[in-house]
PDB file of C-alpha atoms in Angstrom:
ATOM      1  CA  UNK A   6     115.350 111.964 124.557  1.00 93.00           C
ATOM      2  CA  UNK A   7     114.139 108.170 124.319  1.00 97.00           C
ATOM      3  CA  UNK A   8     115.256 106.758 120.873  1.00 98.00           C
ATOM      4  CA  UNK A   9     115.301 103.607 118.964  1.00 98.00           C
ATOM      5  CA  UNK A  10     117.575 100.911 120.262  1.00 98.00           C
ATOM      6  CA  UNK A  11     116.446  97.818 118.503  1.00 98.00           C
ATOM      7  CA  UNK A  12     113.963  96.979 115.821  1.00 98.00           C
ATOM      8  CA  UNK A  13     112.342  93.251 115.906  1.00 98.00           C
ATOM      9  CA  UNK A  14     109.865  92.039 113.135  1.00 97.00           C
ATOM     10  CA  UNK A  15     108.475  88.225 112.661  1.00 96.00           C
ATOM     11  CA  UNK A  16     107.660  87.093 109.016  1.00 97.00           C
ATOM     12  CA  UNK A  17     106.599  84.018 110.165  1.00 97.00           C
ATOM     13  CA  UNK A  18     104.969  84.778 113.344  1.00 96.00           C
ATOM     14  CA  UNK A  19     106.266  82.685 116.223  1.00 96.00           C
ATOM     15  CA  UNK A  20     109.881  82.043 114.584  1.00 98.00           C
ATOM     16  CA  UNK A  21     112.414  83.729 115.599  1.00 98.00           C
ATOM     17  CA  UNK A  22     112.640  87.736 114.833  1.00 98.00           C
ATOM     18  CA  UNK A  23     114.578  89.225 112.738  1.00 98.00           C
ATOM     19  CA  UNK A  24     116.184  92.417 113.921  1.00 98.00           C
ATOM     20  CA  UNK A  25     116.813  95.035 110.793  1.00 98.00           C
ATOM     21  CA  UNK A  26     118.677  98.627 110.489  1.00 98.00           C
ATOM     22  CA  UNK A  27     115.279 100.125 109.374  1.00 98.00           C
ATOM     23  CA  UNK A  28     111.441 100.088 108.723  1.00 97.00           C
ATOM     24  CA  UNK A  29     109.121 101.775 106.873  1.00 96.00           C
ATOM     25  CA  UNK A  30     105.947 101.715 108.717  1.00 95.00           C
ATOM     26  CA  UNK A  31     102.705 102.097 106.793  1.00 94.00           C
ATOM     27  CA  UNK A  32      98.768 102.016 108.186  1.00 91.00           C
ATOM     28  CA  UNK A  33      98.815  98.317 108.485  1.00 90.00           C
ATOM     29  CA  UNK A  34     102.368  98.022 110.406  1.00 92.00           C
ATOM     30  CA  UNK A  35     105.625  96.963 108.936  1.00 95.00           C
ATOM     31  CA  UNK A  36     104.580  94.682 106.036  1.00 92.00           C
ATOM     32  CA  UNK A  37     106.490  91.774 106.345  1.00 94.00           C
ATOM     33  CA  UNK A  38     105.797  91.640 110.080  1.00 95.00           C
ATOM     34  CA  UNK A  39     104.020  88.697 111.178  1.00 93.00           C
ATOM     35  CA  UNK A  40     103.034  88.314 107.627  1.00 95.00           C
ATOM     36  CA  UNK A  41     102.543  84.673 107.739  1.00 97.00           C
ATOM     37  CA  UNK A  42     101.663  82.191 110.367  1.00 97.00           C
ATOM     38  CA  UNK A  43     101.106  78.769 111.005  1.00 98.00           C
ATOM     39  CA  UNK A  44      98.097  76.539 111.509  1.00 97.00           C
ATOM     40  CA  UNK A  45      97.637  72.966 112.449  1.00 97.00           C
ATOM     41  CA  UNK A  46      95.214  70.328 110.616  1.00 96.00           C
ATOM     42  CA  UNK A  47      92.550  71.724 111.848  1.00 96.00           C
ATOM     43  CA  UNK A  48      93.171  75.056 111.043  1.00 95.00           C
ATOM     44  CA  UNK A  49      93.801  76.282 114.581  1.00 96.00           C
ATOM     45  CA  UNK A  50      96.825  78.858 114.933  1.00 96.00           C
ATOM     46  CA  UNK A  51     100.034  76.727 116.146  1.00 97.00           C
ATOM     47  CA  UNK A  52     102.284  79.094 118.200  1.00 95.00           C
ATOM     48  CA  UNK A  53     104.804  79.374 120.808  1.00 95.00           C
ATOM     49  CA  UNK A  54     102.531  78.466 123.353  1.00 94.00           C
ATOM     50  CA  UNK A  55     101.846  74.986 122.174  1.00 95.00           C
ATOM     51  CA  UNK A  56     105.268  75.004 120.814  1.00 97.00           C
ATOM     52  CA  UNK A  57     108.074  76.911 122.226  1.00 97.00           C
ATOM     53  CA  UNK A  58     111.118  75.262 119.685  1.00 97.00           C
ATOM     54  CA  UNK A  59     109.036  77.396 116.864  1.00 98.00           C
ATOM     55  CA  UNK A  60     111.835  80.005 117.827  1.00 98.00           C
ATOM     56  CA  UNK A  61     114.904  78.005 116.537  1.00 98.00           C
ATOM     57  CA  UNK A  62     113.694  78.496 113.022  1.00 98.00           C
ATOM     58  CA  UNK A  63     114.714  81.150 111.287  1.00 98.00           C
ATOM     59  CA  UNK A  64     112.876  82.877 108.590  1.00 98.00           C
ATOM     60  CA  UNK A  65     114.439  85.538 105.864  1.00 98.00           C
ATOM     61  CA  UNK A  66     111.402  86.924 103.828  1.00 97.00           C
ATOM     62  CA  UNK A  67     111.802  89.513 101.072  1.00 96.00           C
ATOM     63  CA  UNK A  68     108.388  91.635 100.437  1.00 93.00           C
ATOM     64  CA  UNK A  69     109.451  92.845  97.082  1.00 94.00           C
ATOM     65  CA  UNK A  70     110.345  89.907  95.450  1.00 96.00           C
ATOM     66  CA  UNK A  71     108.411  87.281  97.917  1.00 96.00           C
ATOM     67  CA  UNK A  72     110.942  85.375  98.453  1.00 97.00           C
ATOM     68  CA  UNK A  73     110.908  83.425 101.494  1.00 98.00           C
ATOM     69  CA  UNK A  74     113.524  81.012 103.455  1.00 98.00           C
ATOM     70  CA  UNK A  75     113.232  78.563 106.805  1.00 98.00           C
ATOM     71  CA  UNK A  76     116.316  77.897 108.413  1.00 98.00           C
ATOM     72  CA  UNK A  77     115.665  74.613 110.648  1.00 98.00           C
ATOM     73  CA  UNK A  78     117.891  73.827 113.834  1.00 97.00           C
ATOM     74  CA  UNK A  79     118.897  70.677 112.338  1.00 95.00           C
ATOM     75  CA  UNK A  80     120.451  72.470 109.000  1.00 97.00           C
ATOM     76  CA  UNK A  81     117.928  72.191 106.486  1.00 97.00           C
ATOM     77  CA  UNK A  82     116.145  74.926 104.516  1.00 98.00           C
ATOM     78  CA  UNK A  83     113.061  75.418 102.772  1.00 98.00           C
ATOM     79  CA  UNK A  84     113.257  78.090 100.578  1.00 97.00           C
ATOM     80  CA  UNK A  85     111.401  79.828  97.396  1.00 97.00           C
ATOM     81  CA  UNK A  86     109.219  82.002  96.032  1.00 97.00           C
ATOM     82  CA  UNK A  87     105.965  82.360  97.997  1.00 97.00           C
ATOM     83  CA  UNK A  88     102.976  80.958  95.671  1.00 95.00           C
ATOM     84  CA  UNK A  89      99.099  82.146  97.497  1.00 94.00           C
ATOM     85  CA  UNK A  90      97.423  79.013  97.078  1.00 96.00           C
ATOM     86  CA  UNK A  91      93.602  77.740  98.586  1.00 95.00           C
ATOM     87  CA  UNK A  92      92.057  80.472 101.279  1.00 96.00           C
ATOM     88  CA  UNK A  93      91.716  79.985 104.740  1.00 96.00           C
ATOM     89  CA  UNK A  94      90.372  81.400 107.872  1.00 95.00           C
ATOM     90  CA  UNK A  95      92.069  81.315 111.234  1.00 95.00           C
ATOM     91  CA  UNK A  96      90.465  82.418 114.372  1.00 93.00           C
ATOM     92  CA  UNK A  97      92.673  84.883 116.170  1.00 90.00           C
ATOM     93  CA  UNK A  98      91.174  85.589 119.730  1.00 84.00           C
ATOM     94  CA  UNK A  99      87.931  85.630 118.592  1.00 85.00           C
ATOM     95  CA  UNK A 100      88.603  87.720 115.201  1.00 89.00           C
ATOM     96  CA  UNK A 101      88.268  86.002 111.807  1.00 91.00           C
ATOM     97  CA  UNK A 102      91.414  86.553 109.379  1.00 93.00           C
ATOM     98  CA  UNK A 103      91.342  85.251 106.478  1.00 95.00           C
ATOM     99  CA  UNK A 104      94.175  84.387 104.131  1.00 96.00           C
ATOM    100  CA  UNK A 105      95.965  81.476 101.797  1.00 97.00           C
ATOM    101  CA  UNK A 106      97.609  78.167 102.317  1.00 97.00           C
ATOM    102  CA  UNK A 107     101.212  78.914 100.749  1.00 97.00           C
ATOM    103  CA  UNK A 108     102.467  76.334  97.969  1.00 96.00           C
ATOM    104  CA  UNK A 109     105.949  75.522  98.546  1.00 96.00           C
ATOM    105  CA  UNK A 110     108.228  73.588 100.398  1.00 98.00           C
ATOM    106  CA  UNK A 111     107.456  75.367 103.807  1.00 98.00           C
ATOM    107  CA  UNK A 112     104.296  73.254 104.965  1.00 98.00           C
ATOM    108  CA  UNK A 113     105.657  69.984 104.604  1.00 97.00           C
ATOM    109  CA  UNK A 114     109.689  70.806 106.242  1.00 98.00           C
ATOM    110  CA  UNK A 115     107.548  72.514 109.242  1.00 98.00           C
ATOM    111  CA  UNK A 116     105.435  69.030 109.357  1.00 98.00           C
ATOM    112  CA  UNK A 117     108.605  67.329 109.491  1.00 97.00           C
ATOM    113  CA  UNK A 118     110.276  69.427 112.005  1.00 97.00           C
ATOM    114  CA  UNK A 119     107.458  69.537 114.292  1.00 97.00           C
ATOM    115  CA  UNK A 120     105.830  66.089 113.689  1.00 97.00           C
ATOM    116  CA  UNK A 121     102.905  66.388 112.999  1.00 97.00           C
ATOM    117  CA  UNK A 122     101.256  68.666 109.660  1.00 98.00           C
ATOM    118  CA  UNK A 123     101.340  72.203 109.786  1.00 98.00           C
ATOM    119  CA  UNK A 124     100.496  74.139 107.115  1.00 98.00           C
ATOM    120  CA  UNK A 125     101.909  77.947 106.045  1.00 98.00           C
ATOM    121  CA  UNK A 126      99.373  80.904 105.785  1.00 98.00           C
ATOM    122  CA  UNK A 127     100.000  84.491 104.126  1.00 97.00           C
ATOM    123  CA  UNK A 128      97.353  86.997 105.020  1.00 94.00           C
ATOM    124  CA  UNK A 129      97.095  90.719 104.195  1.00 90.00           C
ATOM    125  CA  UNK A 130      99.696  93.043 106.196  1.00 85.00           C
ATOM    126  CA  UNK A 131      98.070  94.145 109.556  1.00 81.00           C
ATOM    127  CA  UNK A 132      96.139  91.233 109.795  1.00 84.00           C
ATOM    128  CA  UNK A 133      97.518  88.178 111.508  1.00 79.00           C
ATOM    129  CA  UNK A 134      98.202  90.313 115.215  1.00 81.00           C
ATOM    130  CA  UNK A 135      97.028  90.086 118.455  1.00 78.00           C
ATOM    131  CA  UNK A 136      95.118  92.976 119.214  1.00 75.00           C
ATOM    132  CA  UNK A 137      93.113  95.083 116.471  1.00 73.00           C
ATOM    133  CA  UNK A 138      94.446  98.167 115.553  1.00 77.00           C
ATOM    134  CA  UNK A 139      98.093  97.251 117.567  1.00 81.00           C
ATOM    135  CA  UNK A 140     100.614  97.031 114.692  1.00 91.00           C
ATOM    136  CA  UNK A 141     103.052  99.003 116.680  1.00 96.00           C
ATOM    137  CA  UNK A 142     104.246  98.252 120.266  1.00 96.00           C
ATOM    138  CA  UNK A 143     107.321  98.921 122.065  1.00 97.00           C
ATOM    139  CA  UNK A 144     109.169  99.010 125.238  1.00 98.00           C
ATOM    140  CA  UNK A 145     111.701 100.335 126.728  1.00 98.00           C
ATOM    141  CA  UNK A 146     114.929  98.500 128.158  1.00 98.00           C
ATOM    142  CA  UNK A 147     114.745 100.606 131.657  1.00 98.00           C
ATOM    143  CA  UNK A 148     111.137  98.571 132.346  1.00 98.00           C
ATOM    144  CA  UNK A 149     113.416  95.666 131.313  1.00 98.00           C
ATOM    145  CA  UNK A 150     115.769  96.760 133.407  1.00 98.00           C
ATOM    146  CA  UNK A 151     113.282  97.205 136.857  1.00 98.00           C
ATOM    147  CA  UNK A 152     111.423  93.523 135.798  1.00 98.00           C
ATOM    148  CA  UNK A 153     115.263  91.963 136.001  1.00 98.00           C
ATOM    149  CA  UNK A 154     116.190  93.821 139.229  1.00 98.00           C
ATOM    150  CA  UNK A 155     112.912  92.234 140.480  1.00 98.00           C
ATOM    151  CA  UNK A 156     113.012  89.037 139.570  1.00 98.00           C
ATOM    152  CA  UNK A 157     116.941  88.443 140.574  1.00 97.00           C
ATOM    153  CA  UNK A 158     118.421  88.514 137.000  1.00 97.00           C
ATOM    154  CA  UNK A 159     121.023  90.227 135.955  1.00 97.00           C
ATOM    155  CA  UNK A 160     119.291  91.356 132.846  1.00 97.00           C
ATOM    156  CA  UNK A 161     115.865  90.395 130.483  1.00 98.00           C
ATOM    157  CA  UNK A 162     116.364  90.011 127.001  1.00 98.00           C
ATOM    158  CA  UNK A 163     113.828  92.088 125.196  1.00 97.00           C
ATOM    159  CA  UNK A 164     113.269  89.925 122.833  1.00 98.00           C
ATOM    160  CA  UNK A 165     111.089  87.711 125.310  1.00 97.00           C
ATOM    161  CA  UNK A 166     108.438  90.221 124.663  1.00 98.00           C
ATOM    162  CA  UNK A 167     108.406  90.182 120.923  1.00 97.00           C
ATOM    163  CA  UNK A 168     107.988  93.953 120.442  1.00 97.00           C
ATOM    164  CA  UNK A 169     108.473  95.985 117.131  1.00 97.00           C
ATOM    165  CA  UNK A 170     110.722  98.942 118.783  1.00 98.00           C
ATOM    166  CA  UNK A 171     112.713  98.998 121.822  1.00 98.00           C
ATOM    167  CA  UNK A 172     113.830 101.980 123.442  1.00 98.00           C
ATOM    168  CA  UNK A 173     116.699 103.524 124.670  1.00 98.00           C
ATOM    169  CA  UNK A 174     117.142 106.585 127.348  1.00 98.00           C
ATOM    170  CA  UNK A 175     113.172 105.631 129.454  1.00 97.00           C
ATOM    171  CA  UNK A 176     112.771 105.867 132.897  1.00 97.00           C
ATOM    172  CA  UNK A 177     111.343 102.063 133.860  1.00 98.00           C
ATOM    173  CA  UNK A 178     107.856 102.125 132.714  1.00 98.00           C
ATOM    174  CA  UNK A 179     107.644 105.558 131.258  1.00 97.00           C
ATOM    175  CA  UNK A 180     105.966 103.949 128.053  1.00 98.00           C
ATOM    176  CA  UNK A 181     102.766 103.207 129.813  1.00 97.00           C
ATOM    177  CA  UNK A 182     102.419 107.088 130.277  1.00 96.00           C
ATOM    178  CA  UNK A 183     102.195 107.485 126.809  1.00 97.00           C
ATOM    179  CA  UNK A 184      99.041 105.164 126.363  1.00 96.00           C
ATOM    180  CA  UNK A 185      96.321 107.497 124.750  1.00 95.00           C
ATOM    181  CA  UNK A 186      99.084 109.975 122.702  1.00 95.00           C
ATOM    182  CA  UNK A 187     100.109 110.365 120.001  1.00 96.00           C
ATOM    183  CA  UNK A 188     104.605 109.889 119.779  1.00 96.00           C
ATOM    184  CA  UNK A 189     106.741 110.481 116.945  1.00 97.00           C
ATOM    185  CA  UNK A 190     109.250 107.598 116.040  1.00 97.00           C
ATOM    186  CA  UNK A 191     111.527 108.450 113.533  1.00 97.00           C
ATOM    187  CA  UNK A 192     109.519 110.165 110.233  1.00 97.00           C
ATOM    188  CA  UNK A 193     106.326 107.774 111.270  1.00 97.00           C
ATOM    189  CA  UNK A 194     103.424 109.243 114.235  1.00 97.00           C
ATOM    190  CA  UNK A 195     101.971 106.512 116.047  1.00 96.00           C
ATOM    191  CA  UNK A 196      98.862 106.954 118.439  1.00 96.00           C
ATOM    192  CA  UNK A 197      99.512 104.258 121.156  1.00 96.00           C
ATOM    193  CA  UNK A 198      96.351 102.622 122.288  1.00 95.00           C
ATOM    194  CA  UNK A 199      96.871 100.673 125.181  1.00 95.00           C
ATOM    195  CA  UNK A 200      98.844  98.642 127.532  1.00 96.00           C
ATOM    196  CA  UNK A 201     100.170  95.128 126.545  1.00 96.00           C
ATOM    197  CA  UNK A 202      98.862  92.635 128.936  1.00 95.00           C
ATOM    198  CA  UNK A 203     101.157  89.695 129.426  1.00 96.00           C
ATOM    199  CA  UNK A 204     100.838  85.875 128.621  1.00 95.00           C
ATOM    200  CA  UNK A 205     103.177  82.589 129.673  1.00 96.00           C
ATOM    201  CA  UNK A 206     105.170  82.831 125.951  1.00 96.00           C
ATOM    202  CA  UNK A 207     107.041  85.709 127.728  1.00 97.00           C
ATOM    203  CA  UNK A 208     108.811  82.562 130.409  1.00 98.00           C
ATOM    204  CA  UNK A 209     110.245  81.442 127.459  1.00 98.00           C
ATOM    205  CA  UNK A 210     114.100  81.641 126.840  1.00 97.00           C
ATOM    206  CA  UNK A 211     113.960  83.438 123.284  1.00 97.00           C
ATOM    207  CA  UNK A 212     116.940  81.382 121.792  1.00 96.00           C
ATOM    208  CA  UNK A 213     116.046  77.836 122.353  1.00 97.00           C
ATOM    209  CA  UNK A 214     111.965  77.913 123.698  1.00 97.00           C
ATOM    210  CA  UNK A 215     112.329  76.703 126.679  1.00 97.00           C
ATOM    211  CA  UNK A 216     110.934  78.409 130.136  1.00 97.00           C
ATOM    212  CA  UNK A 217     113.346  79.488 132.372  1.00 97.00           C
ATOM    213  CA  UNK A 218     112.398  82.969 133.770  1.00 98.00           C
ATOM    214  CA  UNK A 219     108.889  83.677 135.392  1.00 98.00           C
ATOM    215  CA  UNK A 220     107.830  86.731 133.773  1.00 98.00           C
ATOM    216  CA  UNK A 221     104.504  86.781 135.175  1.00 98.00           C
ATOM    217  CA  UNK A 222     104.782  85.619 138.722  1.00 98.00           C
ATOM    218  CA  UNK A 223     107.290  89.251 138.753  1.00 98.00           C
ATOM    219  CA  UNK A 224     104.959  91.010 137.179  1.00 98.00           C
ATOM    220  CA  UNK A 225     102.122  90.059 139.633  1.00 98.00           C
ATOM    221  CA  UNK A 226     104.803  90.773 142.269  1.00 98.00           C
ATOM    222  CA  UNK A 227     105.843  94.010 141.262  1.00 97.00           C
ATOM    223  CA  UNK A 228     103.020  95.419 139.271  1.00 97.00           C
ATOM    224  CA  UNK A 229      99.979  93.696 140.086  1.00 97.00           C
ATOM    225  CA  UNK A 230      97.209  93.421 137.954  1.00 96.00           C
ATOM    226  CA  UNK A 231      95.509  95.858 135.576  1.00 94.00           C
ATOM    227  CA  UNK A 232      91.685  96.866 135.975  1.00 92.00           C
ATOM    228  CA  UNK A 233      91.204  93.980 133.164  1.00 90.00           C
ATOM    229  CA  UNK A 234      93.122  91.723 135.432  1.00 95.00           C
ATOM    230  CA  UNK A 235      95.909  91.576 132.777  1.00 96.00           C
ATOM    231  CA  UNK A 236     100.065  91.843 133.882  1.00 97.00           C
ATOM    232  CA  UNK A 237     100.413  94.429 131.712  1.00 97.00           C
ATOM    233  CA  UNK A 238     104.290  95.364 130.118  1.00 98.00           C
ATOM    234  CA  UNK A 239     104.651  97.625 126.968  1.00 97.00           C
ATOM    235  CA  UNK A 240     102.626  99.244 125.068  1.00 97.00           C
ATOM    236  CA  UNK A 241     100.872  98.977 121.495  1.00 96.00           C
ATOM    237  CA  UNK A 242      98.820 101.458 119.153  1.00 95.00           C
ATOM    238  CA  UNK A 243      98.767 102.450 115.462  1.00 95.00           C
ATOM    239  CA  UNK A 244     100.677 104.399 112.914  1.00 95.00           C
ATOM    240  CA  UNK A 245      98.437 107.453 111.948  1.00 95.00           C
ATOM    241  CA  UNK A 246     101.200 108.820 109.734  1.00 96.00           C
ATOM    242  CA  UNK A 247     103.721 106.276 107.450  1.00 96.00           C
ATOM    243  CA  UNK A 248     107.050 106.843 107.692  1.00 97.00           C
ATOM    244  CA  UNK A 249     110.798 105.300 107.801  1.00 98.00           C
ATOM    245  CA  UNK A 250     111.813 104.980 111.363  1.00 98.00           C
ATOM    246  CA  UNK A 251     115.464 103.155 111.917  1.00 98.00           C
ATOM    247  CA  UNK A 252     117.358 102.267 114.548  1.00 98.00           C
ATOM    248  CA  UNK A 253     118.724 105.229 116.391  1.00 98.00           C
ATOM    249  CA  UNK A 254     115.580 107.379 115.583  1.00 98.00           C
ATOM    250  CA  UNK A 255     114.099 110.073 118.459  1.00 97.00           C
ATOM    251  CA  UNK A 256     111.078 109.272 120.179  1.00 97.00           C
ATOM    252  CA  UNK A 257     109.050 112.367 120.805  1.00 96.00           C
ATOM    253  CA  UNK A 258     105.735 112.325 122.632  1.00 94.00           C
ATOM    254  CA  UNK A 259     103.164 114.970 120.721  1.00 92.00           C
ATOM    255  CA  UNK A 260     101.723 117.704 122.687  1.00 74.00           C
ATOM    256  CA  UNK A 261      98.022 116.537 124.219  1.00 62.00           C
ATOM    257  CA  UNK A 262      94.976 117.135 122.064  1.00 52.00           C
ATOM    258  CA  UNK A 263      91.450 116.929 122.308  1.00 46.00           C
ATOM    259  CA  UNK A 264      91.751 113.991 119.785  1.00 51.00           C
ATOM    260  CA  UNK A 265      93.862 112.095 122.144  1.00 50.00           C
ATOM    261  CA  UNK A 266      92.144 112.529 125.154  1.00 50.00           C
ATOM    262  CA  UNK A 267      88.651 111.425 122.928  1.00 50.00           C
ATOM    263  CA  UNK A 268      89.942 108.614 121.123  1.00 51.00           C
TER     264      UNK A 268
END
């Protein structure tokens, strides 16, 4: 039975990920996932795509207590207790989410690091993601597996992909038969949605940022492209039911329903 081989999470979404034993997932995802992010001076979002070093720092983030640290390649930290200060909106792929400038010392060491300003934004859990309604996604190291066979590599480091659960005991690409169901992961059900289609962060190395595996060019080999004309790898969807899932936790697809083949 497929289980749970590694969890990833991003507090500061873009940084690097942060891999813990267990997480409770609720409606909205894993709270402190992707719970912040970063905007320029114009308010745009500033990711790994316009800068790939963003993984070298290294967040710690504490829900309960908000306390938040930024560990910077060069040594330094910015650390403290996260302060909601003036809102905000940032456009993410054509959906407005709003949340708050943070007050602290996190805006001006990221301004430093980076060169130019940057500022630190908290939104509301479930917010600040890619696709609506996609809080969960996951894949499973046997598709990693099959896209390193093709593309000549010994292995693919999951983390490239930046996906909340990966998955153990798959046969390559037996997630994307689970788009439309409902699965149960650990104590939490999840209805997976759809397939994730691919984008050029996923060339980048996920320790220092810089490209040095074509993800997509194998991809478009291998797979081709979806009906949307997307390179599609993994899959995302929603918790229905909260739950603690943690690393080692069974996988179990849920019998087909007329809700699932409707929805």
């Amino acid at each position: 039975m497929p289980f749970v081989s590694r969890i990833s999470i991003a507090p500061v979404k873009g940084l690097a990920l942060v891999h813990p034993d267990e997480v409770t997932l609720e409606e909205t995802g894993v709270v402190a996932n992707r719970h912040f992010h970063i905007v320029d001076a114009e308010g745009r979002r500033y990711n790994q795509l316009r800068n790939g070093h963003l993984v070298r720092i290294k967040p710690e983030y504490d829900p309960e207590s908000e306390q938040l640290t930024l560990r910077f390649p060069d040594g330094t930290v910015a650390d403290g207790t996260v302060e909601p200060g003036w809102e905000i909106t940032t456009d993410f792929y054509g959906r407005t989410v709003e949340g708050r400038i943070v007050v602290g010392p996190w805006s001006e060491a990221l301004s430093r690091w980076a060169g130019r300003p940057l500022r630190l934004v908290q939104s509301a859990p479930g917010q600040a993601v890619d696709r609506r309604r996609g809080d969960v996604s996951l894949i499973s190291s046997a598709s990693l597996a099959e896209l390193a066979r093709h593309g000549g590599q010994s292995e693919v480091d999951g983390r490239r992909f930046r996906m909340l659960f990966e998955l153990d005991d798959c046969e390559p690409h037996e997630e994307d038969s689970w788009v439309k169901r409902r699965l149960r992961i650990g104590e939490a059900l999840i209805y997976m949605r759809n397939d994730v289609g691919r984008c050029a962060i996923t060339t980048q190395n996920p320790e220092t940022g810089i490209p040095d595996f074509d993800t997509l060019r194998v991809l478009k080999g291998y797979r081709g492209f979806s009906a949307d004309r997307e390179l599609d790898f993994g899959v995302y969807g929603e918790a229905l039911e909260p739950g603690l899932v943690r690393v080692g936790a069974a996988v179990e697809p849920v019998e087909l329903s007329l809700l699932d083949t409707t929805a």
